[in-house]
XYZ file of C-alpha atoms in Angstrom:
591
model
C -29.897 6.843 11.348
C -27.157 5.561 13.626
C -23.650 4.942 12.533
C -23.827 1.870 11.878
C -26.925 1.543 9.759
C -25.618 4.002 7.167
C -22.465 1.936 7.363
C -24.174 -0.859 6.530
C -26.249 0.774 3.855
C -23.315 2.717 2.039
C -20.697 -0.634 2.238
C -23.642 -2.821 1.106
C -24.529 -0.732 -1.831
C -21.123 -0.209 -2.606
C -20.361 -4.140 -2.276
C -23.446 -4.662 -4.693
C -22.156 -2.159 -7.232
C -18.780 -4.153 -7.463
C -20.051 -7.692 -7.890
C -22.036 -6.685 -10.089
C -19.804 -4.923 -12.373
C -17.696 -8.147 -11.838
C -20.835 -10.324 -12.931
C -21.422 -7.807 -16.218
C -17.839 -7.658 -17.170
C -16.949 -11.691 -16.364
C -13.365 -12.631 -18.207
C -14.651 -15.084 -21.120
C -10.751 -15.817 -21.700
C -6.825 -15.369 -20.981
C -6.693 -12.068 -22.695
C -9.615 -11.115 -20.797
C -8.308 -12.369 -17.157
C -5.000 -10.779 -17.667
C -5.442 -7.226 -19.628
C -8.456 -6.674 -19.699
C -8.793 -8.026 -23.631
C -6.560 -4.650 -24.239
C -9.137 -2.197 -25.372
C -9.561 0.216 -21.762
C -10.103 3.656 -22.641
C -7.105 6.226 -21.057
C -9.307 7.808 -19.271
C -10.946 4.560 -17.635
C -7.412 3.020 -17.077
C -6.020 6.252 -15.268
C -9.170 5.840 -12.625
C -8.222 2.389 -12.440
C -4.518 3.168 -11.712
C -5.460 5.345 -9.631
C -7.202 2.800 -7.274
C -4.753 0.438 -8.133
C -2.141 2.473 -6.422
C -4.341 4.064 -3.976
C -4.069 1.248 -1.708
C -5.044 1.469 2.047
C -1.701 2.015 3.015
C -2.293 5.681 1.030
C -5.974 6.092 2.641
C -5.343 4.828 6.101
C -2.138 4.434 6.524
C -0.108 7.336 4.864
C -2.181 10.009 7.156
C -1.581 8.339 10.420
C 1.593 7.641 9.795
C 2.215 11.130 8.958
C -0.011 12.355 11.695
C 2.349 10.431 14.530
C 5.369 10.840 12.292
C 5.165 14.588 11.301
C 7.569 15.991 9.123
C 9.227 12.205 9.141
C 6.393 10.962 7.522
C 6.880 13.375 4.445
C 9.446 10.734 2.976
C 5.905 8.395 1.877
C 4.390 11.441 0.459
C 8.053 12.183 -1.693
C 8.835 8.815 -2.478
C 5.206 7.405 -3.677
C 4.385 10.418 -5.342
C 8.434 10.506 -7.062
C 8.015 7.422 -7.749
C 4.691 6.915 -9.595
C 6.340 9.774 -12.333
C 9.057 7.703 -12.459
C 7.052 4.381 -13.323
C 5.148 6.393 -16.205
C 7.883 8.207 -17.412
C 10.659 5.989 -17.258
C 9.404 2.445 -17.835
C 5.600 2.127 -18.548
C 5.527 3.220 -22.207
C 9.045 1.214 -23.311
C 7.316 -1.936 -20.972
C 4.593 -1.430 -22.819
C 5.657 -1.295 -26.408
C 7.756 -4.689 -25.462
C 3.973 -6.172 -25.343
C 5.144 -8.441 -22.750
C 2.069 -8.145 -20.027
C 4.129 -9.471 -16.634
C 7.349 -8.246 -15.443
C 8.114 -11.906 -15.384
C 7.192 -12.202 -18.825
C 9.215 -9.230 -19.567
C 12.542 -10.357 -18.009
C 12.302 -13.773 -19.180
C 12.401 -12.906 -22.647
C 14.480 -9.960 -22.202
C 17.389 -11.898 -20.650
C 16.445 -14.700 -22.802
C 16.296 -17.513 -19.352
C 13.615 -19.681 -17.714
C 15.739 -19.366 -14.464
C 15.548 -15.842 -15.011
C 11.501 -15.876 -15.424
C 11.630 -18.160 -12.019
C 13.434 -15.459 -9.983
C 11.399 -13.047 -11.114
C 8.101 -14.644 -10.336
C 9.845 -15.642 -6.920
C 9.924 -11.718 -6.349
C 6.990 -11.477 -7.378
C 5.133 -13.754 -4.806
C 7.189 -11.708 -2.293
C 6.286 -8.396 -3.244
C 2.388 -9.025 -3.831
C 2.126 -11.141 -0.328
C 4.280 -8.337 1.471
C 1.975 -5.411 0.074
C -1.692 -7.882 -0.046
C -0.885 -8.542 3.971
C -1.194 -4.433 4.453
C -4.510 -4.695 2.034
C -6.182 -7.217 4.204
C -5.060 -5.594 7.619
C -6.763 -2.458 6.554
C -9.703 -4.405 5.763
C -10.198 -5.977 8.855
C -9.629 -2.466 10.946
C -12.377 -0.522 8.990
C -14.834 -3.904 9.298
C -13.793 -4.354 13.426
C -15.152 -1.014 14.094
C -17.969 0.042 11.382
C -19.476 -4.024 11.650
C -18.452 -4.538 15.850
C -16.743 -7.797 14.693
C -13.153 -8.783 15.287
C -10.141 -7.689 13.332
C -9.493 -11.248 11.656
C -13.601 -11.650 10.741
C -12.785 -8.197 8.995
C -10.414 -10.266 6.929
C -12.654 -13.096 6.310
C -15.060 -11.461 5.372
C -12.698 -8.716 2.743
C -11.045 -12.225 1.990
C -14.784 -13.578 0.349
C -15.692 -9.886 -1.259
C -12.400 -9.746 -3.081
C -12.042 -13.139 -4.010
C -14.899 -13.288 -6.076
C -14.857 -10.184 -8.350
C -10.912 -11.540 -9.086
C -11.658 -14.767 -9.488
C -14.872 -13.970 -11.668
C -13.971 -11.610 -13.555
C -9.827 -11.359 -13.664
C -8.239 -8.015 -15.038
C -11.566 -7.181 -16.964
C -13.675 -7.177 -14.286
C -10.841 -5.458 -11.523
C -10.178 -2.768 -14.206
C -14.077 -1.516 -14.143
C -14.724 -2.305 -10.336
C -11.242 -0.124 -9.721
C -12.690 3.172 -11.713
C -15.868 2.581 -9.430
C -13.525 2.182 -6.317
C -11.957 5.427 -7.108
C -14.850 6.999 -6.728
C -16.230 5.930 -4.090
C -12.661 6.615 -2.170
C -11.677 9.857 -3.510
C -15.600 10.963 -2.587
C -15.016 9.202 0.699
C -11.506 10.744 1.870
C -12.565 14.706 0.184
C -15.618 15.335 1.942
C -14.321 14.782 5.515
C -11.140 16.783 4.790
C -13.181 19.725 3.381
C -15.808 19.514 6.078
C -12.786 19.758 8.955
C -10.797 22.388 7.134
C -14.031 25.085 7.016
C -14.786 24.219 10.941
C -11.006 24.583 11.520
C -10.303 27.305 9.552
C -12.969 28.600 7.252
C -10.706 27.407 4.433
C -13.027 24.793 2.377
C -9.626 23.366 0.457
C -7.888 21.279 3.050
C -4.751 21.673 0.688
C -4.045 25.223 1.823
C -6.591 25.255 5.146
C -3.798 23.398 7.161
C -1.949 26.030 6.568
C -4.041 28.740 7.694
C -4.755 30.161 10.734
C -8.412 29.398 13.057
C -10.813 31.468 14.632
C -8.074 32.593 16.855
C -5.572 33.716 14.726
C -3.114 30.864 15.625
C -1.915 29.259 12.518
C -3.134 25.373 12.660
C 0.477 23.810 12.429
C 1.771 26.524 15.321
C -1.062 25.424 17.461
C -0.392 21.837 16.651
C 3.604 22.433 17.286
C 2.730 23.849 20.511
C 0.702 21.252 21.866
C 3.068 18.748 21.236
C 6.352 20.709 22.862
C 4.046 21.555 25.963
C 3.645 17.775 26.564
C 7.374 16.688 26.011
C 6.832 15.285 22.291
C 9.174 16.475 19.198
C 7.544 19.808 17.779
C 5.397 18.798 14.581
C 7.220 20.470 11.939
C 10.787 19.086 13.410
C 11.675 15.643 12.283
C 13.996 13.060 14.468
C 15.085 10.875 11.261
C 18.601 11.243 10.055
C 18.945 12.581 6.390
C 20.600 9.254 5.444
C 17.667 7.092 6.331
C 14.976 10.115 4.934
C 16.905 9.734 1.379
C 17.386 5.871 1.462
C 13.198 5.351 2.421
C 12.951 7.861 -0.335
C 14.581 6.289 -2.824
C 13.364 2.572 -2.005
C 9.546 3.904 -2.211
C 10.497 5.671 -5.688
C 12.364 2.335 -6.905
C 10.039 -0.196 -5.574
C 6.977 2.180 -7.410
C 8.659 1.871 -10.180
C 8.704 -1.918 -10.239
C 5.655 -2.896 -8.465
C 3.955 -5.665 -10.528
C 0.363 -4.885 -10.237
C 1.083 -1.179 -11.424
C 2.848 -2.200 -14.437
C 0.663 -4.610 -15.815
C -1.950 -1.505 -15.617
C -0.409 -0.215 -19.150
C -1.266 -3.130 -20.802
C -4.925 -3.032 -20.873
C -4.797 0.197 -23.061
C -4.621 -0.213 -26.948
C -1.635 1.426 -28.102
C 1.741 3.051 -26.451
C 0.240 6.865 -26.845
C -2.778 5.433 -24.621
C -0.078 4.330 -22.052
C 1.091 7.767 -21.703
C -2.051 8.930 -21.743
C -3.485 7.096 -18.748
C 0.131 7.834 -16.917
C -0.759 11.555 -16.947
C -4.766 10.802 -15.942
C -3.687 8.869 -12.776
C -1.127 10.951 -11.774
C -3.552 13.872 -11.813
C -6.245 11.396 -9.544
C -3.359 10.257 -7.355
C -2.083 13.931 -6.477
C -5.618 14.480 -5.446
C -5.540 12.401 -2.452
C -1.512 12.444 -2.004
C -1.708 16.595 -1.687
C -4.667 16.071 0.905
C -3.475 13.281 3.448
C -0.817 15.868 5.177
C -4.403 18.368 5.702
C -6.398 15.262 7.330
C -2.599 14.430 9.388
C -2.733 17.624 11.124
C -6.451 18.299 11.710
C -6.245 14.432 13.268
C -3.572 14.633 15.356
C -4.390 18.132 16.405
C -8.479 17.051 16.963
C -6.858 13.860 18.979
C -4.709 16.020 21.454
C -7.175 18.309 22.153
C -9.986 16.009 22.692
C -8.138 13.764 25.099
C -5.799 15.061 26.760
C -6.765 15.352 30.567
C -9.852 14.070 30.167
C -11.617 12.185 32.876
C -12.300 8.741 31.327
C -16.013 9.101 32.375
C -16.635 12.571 30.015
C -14.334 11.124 27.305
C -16.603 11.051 24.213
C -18.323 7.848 23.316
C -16.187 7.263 20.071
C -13.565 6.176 21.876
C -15.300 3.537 23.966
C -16.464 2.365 20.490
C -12.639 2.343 19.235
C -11.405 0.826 22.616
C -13.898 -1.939 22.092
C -12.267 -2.749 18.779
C -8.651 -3.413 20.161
C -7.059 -0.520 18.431
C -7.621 2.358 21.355
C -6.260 1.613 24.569
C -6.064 3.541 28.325
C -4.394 2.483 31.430
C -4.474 4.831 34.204
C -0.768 4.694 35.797
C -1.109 7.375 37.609
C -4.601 6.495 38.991
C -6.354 9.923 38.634
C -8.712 8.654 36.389
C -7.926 11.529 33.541
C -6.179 10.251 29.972
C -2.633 11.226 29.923
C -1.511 11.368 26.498
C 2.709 11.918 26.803
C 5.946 10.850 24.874
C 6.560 7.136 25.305
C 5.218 3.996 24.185
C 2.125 2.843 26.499
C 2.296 -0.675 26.309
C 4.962 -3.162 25.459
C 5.102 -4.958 22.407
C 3.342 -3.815 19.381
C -0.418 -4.991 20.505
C -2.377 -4.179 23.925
C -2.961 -7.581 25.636
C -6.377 -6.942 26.727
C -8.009 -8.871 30.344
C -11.560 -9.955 31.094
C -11.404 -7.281 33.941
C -12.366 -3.961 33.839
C -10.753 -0.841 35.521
C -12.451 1.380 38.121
C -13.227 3.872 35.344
C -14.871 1.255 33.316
C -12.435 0.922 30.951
C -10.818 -2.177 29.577
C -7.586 -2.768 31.176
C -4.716 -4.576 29.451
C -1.883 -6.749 30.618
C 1.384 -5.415 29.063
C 1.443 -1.695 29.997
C 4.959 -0.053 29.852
C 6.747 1.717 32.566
C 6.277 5.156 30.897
C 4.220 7.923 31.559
C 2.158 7.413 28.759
C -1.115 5.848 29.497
C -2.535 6.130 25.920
C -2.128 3.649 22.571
C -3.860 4.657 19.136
C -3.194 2.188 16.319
C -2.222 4.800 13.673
C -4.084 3.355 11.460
C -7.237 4.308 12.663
C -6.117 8.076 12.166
C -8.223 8.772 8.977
C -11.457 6.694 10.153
C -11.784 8.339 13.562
C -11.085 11.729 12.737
C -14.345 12.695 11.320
C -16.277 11.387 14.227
C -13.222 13.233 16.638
C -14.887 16.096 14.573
C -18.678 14.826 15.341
C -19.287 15.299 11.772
C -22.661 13.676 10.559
C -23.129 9.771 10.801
C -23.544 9.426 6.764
C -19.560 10.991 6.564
C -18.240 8.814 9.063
C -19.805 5.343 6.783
C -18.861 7.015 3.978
C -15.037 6.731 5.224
C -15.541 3.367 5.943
C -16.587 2.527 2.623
C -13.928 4.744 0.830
C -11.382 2.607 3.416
C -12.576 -0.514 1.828
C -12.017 0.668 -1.679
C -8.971 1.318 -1.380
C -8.191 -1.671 -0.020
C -10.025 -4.055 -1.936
C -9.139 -2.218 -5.122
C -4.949 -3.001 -4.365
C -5.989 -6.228 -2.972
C -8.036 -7.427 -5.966
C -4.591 -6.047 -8.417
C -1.951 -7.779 -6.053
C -4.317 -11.133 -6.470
C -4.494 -11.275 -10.169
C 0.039 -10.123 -9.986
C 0.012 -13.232 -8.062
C -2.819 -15.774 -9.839
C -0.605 -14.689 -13.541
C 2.640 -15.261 -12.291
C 1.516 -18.907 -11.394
C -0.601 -19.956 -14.094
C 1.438 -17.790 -16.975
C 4.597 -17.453 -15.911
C 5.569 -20.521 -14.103
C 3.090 -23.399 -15.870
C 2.332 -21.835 -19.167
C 5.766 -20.830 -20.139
C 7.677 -23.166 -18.450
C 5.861 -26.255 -17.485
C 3.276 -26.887 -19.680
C 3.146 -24.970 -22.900
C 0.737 -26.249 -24.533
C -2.144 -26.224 -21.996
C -5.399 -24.860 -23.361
C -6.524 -21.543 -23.182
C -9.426 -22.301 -20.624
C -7.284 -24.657 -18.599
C -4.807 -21.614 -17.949
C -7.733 -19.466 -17.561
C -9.000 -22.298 -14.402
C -5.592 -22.495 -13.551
C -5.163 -18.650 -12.927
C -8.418 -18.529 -11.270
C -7.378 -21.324 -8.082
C -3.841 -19.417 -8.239
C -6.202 -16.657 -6.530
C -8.372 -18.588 -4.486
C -5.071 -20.646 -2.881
C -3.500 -16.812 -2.820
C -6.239 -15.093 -1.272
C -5.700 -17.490 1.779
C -2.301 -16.930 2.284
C -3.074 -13.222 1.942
C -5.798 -13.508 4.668
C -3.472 -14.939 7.019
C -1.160 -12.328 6.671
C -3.708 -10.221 7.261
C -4.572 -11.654 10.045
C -0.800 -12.003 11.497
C 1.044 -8.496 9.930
C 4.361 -7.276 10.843
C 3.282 -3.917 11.759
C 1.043 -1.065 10.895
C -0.321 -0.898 7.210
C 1.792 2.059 5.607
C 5.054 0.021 6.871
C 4.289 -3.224 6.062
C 3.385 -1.966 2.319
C 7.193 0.202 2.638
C 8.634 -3.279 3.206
C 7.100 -4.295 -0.298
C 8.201 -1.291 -2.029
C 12.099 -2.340 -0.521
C 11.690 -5.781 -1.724
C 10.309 -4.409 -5.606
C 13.119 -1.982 -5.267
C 16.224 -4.228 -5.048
C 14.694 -7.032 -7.273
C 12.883 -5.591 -10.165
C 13.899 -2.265 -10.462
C 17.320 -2.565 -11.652
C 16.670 -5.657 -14.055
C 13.786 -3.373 -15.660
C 15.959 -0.061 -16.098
C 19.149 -2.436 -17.247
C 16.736 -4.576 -19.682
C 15.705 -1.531 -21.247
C 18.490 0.709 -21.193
C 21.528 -1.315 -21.655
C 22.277 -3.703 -24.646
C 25.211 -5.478 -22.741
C 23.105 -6.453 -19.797
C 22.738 -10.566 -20.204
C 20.699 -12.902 -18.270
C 23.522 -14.546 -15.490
C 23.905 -10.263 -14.718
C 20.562 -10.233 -13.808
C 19.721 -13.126 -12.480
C 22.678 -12.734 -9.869
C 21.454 -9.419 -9.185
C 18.261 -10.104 -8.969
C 19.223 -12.635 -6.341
C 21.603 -10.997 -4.267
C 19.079 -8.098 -4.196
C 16.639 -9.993 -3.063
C 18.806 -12.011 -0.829
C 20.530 -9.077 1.102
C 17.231 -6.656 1.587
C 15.236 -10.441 2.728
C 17.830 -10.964 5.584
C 17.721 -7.104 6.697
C 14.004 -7.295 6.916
C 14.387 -10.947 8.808
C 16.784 -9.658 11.065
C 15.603 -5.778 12.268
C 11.850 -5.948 11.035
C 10.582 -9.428 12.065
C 13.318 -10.588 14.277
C 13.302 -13.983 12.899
C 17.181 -13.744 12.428
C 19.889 -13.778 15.305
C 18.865 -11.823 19.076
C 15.746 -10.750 18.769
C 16.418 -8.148 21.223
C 19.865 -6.431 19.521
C 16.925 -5.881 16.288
C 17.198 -1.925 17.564
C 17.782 0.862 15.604
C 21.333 1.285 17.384
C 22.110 -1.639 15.435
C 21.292 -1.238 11.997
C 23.313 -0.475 9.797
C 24.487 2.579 8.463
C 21.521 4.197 10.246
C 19.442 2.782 7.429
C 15.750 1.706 8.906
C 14.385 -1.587 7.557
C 12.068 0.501 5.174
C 15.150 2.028 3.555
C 17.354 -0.799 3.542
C 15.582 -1.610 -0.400
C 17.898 1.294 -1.506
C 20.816 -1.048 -0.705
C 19.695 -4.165 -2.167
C 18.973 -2.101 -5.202
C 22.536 -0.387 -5.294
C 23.416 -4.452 -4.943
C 21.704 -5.924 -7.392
C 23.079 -3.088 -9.818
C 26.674 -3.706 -8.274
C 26.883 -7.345 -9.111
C 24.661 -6.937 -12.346
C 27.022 -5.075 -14.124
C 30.200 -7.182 -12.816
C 28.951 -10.430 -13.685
C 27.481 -9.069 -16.966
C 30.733 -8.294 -18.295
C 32.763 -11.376 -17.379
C 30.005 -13.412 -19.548
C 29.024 -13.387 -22.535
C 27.477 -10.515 -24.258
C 23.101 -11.594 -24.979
C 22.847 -12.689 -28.790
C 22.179 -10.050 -31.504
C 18.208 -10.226 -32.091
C 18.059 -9.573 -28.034
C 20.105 -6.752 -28.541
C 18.505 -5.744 -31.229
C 15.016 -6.076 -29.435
C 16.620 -3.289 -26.881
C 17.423 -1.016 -29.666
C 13.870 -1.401 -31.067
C 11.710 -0.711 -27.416
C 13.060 2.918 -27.640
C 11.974 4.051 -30.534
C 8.515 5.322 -29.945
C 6.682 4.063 -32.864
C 5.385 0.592 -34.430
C 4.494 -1.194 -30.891
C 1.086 -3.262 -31.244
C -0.781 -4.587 -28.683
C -0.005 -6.866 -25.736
C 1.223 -10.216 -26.329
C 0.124 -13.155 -24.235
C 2.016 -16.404 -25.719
């Protein structure tokens, strides 16, 4: 069978398997939409954390980032990874024995403030939107090339898949789709990486076979260091990123873990605190799975790219990359009009998409209006790294769906998570506990349920229109998390004096500060758009890092304004005291 009939095969029986878990495990009330009615099993809840946080910016995005990025790229592999052991060490279990099941929730009652609830479901929108746009752009690349439709149909059509197992089925039915999702991902990103390592090196553990040397004795990251200094680019193992910006994206991908929403609320669909600890260690055990592979499938891609097409006459080039180039997201232009691919140092287009024309070049290929003046006549979208490599490798047709389907997974599985962050923070956060109180049970459920729909729209478009490749547009979330939630978590829990106009001007300035950076060297919505360059940022610190700052902010003018007010009253203080002993806590509380 061709490509794209096992594609279609593997996705559609994978589709079918998660509607219908969605159908079987249908959310029959609040409890049900939000935790999951609070009785997952550990070892179910670490498979769907797992998922959860293996999002397609860790499938698709984290290798090709760290497959153009080399050793730069390690700082998403240090900080995600740092960060998750954080999250289940640091906050989860004391979170979780406050039985408050949103981190709006959580600092609303903490700091003892509606206005404090509102800014925190305010970062909340911004968060989940930020990290659901990366979600629904990774959709639409696996669907453009496995289906031959457009990027933004990709979207659509993730948009309608996702939509209805959330809306169905709310944190009941995401939890039990999500352990399915893991497997179908995990599956889907091992057995390419295993396959590659024994034809690369005769090493069947990808782990330690990027390490090793090939048939010729040549160890696989030499080779790969030597093709890249032989064509002009920075040797693979060197990085170009100053250690100021390497520890500041660090930090504000550990942080921002550590107070992502849809993560969190994972700890509440377990029975009891020891359960929460439990599942903690069971995903972090999935998670390193995939985190300790993506460098192997970095190197055997970019090394499998460079090899393949470098000097190749357009006419012998293989015909996965006509089917790429047809998607958008591969693009030649022969500058130098010898009709071979010339992959060099330099961007080969300008601006951050190739403007394609109806005309086609004397090679046949598809020619594009914005090519740059440098020598570089080839674009890859980096995000493709991870579902090209295995047919770069001409491995068999059923691997290369199989990716595509894992891709989706991932996706979907984050997507689905960020939707029901979003859906709770309107109908529970916003119009149960502050607008109307006493709505019925099934009228918040409805309620929570066209939260999603209205939020899987804005989510598509976002898709649809993303500030950049998948793995940075999700580090932008991470930044925003990071200087908004992350401090009023740790100071909630940890410090008695903490009161709610310290964290609410935290919280805002946070926000505030890391909002504007992002505006002004990310999007370019704020001043010149062309003095957004990295000679101009500050401190050295890269848009992705700048979440460190707002963090070291929000802590900053915490603490000062905390103690010029008033200290919180005694049962909050006392309610602090209480979280960190590690016994008595029941189970999550939803009014």
């Amino acid at each position: 069978m061709d490509i794209q009939t096992w594609t279609f095969l593997i996705v559609g029986l994978t589709f079918a398997l998660y509607i219908g878990i969605a159908i079987w495990t249908r959310a029959k009330s609040t409890k049900d939409f939000y935790v999951a009615g609070g009785g997952v099993s550990p070892l179910a809840n670490g498979l769907a954390t797992g998922a959860d946080w293996m999002s397609a910016a860790s499938f698709l995005g984290m290798a090709g980032i760290i497959a153009f990025s080399g050793y730069d790229g390690s700082v998403y592999l240090m900080g995600w990874t740092g960060g998750y052991v954080l999250l289940a060490l640091l906050l989860a279990p004391y979170l979780r024995k406050f039985g408050k099941f949103t981190v709006p929730d959580f600092i609303g009652d903490r700091y003892y403030s509606n206005v404090a609830r509102t800014v925190a479901v305010i970062a909340a929108l911004f968060v989940s939107f930020t990290y659901v746009a990366g979600q629904m752009r990774g959709v639409g690349v696996v669907f453009s090339r496995f289906l031959d439709v457009e990027v933004n149909t990709g979207v659509y059509i993730g948009m309608a898949v996702v939509l209805f197992y959330a809306f169905l089925g709310g944190m009941k039915g995401i939890t039990y789709t999500q352990v399915a999702q893991y497997c179908v991902l995990i599956f889907a990103f091992m057995v390419p990486a295993i396959f590659i390592s024994l034809m690369a090196t005769g090493n069947p553990i990808p782990q330690i076979g990027f390490g090793s040397a090939g048939e010729d004795g040549v160890y696989l990251l030499d080779k790969l260091d030597g093709l890249m200094t032989d064509l002009g680019f920075t040797a693979y193992t060197d990085g170009t990123k100053s250690t100021m910006d390497v520890f500041f994206i660090t930090a504000a991908l550990m942080m921002g873990t550590a107070g992502l929403p849809h993560v969190i609320i994972r700890f509440f669909t377990v029975p009891k605190v020891r359960d929460a600890r439990k599942s903690a260690g069971y995903a972090l055990l999935f998670i390193a799975i995939l985190y300790t592979t993506a460098p192997a499938i970095a190197v055997f891609a970019r090394t499998n790219l460079m090899e393949t097409v470098q000097d190749t006459p357009y006419e012998e080039i293989p015909p996965w990359f006509t089917k790429w180039e047809s998607t958008g997201l591969i693009a030649w232009t022969d500058k130098n009009g010898d009709g071979k691919i010339q992959y060099l140092p330099g961007s080969a287009i300008d601006g951050g998409q190739p403007q394609f024309v109806e005309s086609r070049g004397s090679s046949g290929q598809r020619m594009i209006s914005n090519a740059s003046t440098s020598p570089n006549e080839l674009y890859v979208d980096r995000d493709i790294t991870v579902l090209a490599n295995p047919e770069i490798a001409n491995l068999p047709n059923w691997v290369i769906a199989l990716v595509a389907a894992g891709g989706l997974a991932a996706a979907l599985s984050t997507a689905a998570g960020l939707l029901l962050v979003i859906s709770t923070s309107i109908s529970h956060d916003l119009i149960k506990k502050q607008i109307a109180p006493d709505i019925s049970d099934k009228k918040e459920l409805w309620i929570a349920r066209f939260s999603a729909m209205l939020a899987v729209i804005v989510a598509g478009y976002f898709g649809i229109h993303p500030p950049g490749f998948v793995a940075s547009v999700v580090a932008l979330a991470f930044g925003l998390a990071a200087s908004s939630f992350f401090p009023a978590i740790v100071m909630g829990i940890f410090s008695k004096r903490m009161n709610r106009e310290g964290a609410i001007s935290g919280m805002v300035a946070g926000l505030a500060i890391t909002c504007y950076y992002i505006a002004r060297f990310k999007l370019g919505w704020i001043g010149n758009p062309e003095t957004a360059t990295e000679a101009n940022w500050w401190w050295g610190i890269s848009p992705e890092g700048f979440g460190t700052v707002g963090m070291l902010v929000n802590f900053l003018i915490a603490i000062l304004v905390s103690r010029f007010t008033p200290a919180p009253p005694e049962d909050v203080q006392e309610i602090v005291e209480n979280i960190r002993i590690p016994s008595g806590a029941g189970e999550a509380i939803g009014h």
